[in-house]
XYZ file of C-alpha atoms in Angstrom:
200
model
C 3.746 -89.842 52.421
C 5.905 -90.385 49.395
C 5.075 -90.440 45.684
C 6.947 -92.660 43.261
C 6.395 -92.780 39.515
C 5.735 -96.325 38.429
C 4.564 -95.783 34.840
C 5.731 -93.597 32.004
C 3.397 -90.818 30.828
C 0.848 -91.950 28.255
C -0.640 -89.323 25.879
C -4.432 -89.155 25.968
C -5.339 -86.346 23.628
C -3.960 -83.240 21.963
C -5.543 -79.807 21.872
C -5.412 -77.371 18.966
C -2.796 -75.112 20.507
C 0.120 -77.442 21.080
C -0.855 -78.598 24.564
C -1.039 -82.255 25.487
C -2.914 -83.978 28.296
C -0.898 -86.852 29.743
C -1.881 -89.507 32.263
C 0.634 -90.593 34.848
C 0.209 -93.435 37.313
C 1.728 -92.666 40.664
C 1.904 -94.757 43.817
C 1.387 -93.060 47.137
C 2.921 -94.983 49.987
C 3.587 -94.736 53.657
C 4.688 -97.263 56.201
C 1.299 -98.987 56.231
C -0.018 -99.116 52.671
C 0.546 -98.339 49.018
C -2.326 -96.775 47.019
C -2.140 -96.356 43.212
C -3.378 -92.978 41.964
C -4.210 -91.721 38.481
C -3.110 -88.114 38.075
C -3.861 -86.025 35.003
C -1.284 -83.413 34.173
C -1.581 -80.644 31.567
C 1.741 -80.182 29.840
C 2.473 -77.454 27.321
C 4.742 -78.739 24.586
C 6.593 -76.415 22.284
C 5.920 -78.186 19.010
C 6.583 -75.108 16.901
C 2.912 -74.663 15.969
C 2.351 -71.016 15.031
C -0.604 -68.893 14.019
C -0.574 -66.823 10.814
C -1.471 -63.137 11.095
C -5.103 -62.100 11.317
C -6.265 -58.489 11.150
C -8.511 -57.606 14.085
C -8.928 -53.850 13.594
C -9.320 -52.671 10.009
C -8.690 -49.091 8.830
C -11.782 -47.183 7.712
C -12.333 -44.987 4.679
C -11.917 -41.315 5.533
C -13.131 -38.018 4.105
C -11.056 -35.152 5.460
C -10.953 -31.439 4.760
C -7.708 -30.107 3.314
C -5.243 -29.003 6.020
C -7.026 -31.279 8.490
C -5.835 -34.495 10.156
C -6.333 -38.067 8.950
C -5.665 -41.102 11.161
C -5.886 -44.765 10.152
C -5.920 -47.533 12.784
C -4.970 -51.172 12.263
C -4.244 -54.166 14.508
C -3.393 -57.815 13.903
C -2.773 -60.893 16.030
C -0.772 -64.053 15.499
C 2.067 -66.158 16.847
C 4.677 -64.737 16.627
C 3.180 -61.268 17.070
C 2.857 -59.712 13.593
C 4.738 -56.705 12.315
C 2.593 -53.998 10.732
C 3.540 -51.709 7.863
C 1.592 -49.047 5.980
C 1.557 -48.561 2.227
C 0.271 -45.684 0.143
C -0.782 -46.681 -3.369
C 1.359 -49.807 -3.003
C 4.495 -48.022 -1.742
C 5.698 -48.275 1.827
C 5.005 -45.243 3.995
C 8.053 -44.012 5.856
C 7.732 -42.293 9.215
C 10.651 -40.127 8.106
C 8.249 -38.140 5.936
C 7.393 -34.951 7.763
C 3.606 -35.144 7.392
C 3.332 -38.907 7.961
C 3.657 -40.331 11.467
C 3.506 -44.046 12.295
C 3.091 -45.028 15.938
C 2.201 -48.168 17.858
C -0.989 -49.057 19.717
C 0.016 -52.339 21.381
C -2.131 -51.864 24.485
C -5.297 -51.575 22.404
C -4.425 -54.459 20.112
C -4.867 -57.256 22.663
C -3.051 -60.488 23.522
C -0.511 -61.740 20.956
C -1.349 -58.712 18.845
C 0.227 -55.576 17.496
C -1.291 -52.325 16.307
C -0.213 -49.249 14.390
C -1.594 -45.793 13.688
C -0.890 -43.851 10.511
C -1.418 -40.120 11.084
C -1.279 -37.569 8.264
C -1.063 -33.903 9.239
C -1.775 -31.599 7.541
C -3.710 -33.377 4.809
C -3.054 -32.107 1.285
C -5.578 -32.236 -1.533
C -4.510 -34.383 -4.514
C -1.248 -35.372 -2.825
C -2.905 -37.442 -0.099
C -5.964 -38.650 -2.022
C -4.922 -42.302 -2.179
C -5.433 -45.894 -1.115
C -3.761 -46.796 2.180
C -2.981 -50.387 3.072
C -2.247 -52.032 6.407
C 0.077 -55.026 5.938
C 0.556 -57.570 8.755
C 3.093 -60.398 8.582
C 4.888 -62.663 11.032
C 6.687 -65.175 8.825
C 3.902 -67.749 9.134
C 1.814 -68.149 6.016
C 1.072 -65.180 3.782
C 0.898 -61.548 4.819
C -2.626 -60.176 5.254
C -3.810 -56.719 4.259
C -6.653 -54.308 4.871
C -7.298 -51.340 2.588
C -8.886 -47.939 3.142
C -9.141 -44.804 1.023
C -8.599 -41.177 1.922
C -10.640 -38.535 0.136
C -9.546 -34.936 0.637
C -12.002 -32.149 -0.105
C -11.497 -28.421 -0.266
C -13.542 -26.415 2.187
C -14.805 -22.862 1.701
C -11.980 -20.348 1.599
C -11.439 -16.613 1.192
C -8.918 -15.197 -1.258
C -8.209 -11.538 -2.024
C -8.779 -10.475 -5.647
C -8.429 -7.266 -7.625
C -11.529 -5.581 -9.035
C -10.906 -3.609 -12.237
C -12.502 -0.181 -12.742
C -10.975 1.659 -15.625
C -7.342 2.163 -14.752
C -7.917 1.772 -11.016
C -7.876 -1.452 -9.005
C -9.987 -2.114 -5.976
C -9.446 -4.977 -3.596
C -12.245 -7.432 -2.954
C -12.810 -10.897 -1.569
C -13.445 -14.067 -3.493
C -15.452 -16.690 -1.637
C -15.186 -20.130 -3.232
C -17.534 -22.962 -2.264
C -16.852 -26.011 -4.444
C -17.337 -24.730 -8.006
C -19.562 -21.766 -7.041
C -17.957 -18.430 -6.333
C -19.040 -15.049 -5.049
C -17.081 -11.842 -5.522
C -17.945 -9.029 -3.152
C -16.286 -5.653 -2.962
C -16.633 -1.918 -2.909
C -16.372 0.057 -6.150
C -16.334 3.838 -5.699
C -18.411 3.551 -2.564
C -20.902 1.105 -4.092
C -21.224 -2.410 -2.703
C -20.994 -4.914 -5.546
C -21.459 -8.670 -5.685
C -21.108 -11.194 -8.503
C -22.046 -14.845 -8.346
C -20.860 -17.413 -10.855
C -19.576 -20.938 -11.331
C -15.987 -21.892 -12.006
C -15.491 -23.415 -15.425
C -18.561 -21.729 -16.930
């Protein structure tokens, strides 16, 4: 059996994503008969239709202890696949900075998507307290952003201090918890402890 095209394709309808359904009339023939057939063919046409970036995984606000680790996650999809950058207080974060690492997470981002992780280690109080922004762009439409904040808090810590007794110094320990402090030590064989508040 042979198939011969006897009519040019006629568009029926167009879908959202640049695909077109076309109807073709073909004639099937053999030595005995010729039977017209309607065949529907799905044809993908590259019309240049593209999708602007859309963020699918947004970074979350974090509260991290000083000297700990902070990690922000972000993913975006689009056509072409978006590029993702990180900004700190409006300035681009460079992976060349020793404490800042930017890595990809393509496998978790999904189809036509891209993802990136911003890891900060160790976290520094005051220096890393900031607003962090995930920026996704692919040249189609405007770039899209998602913002998260990092709050760094100081945990309890021990620091050696000197206790004054006349002209002699005795070593003690200073325990600081937020603004409250406790000084404990040994003065001439006597255990001593003071409790106070910083700034008072």
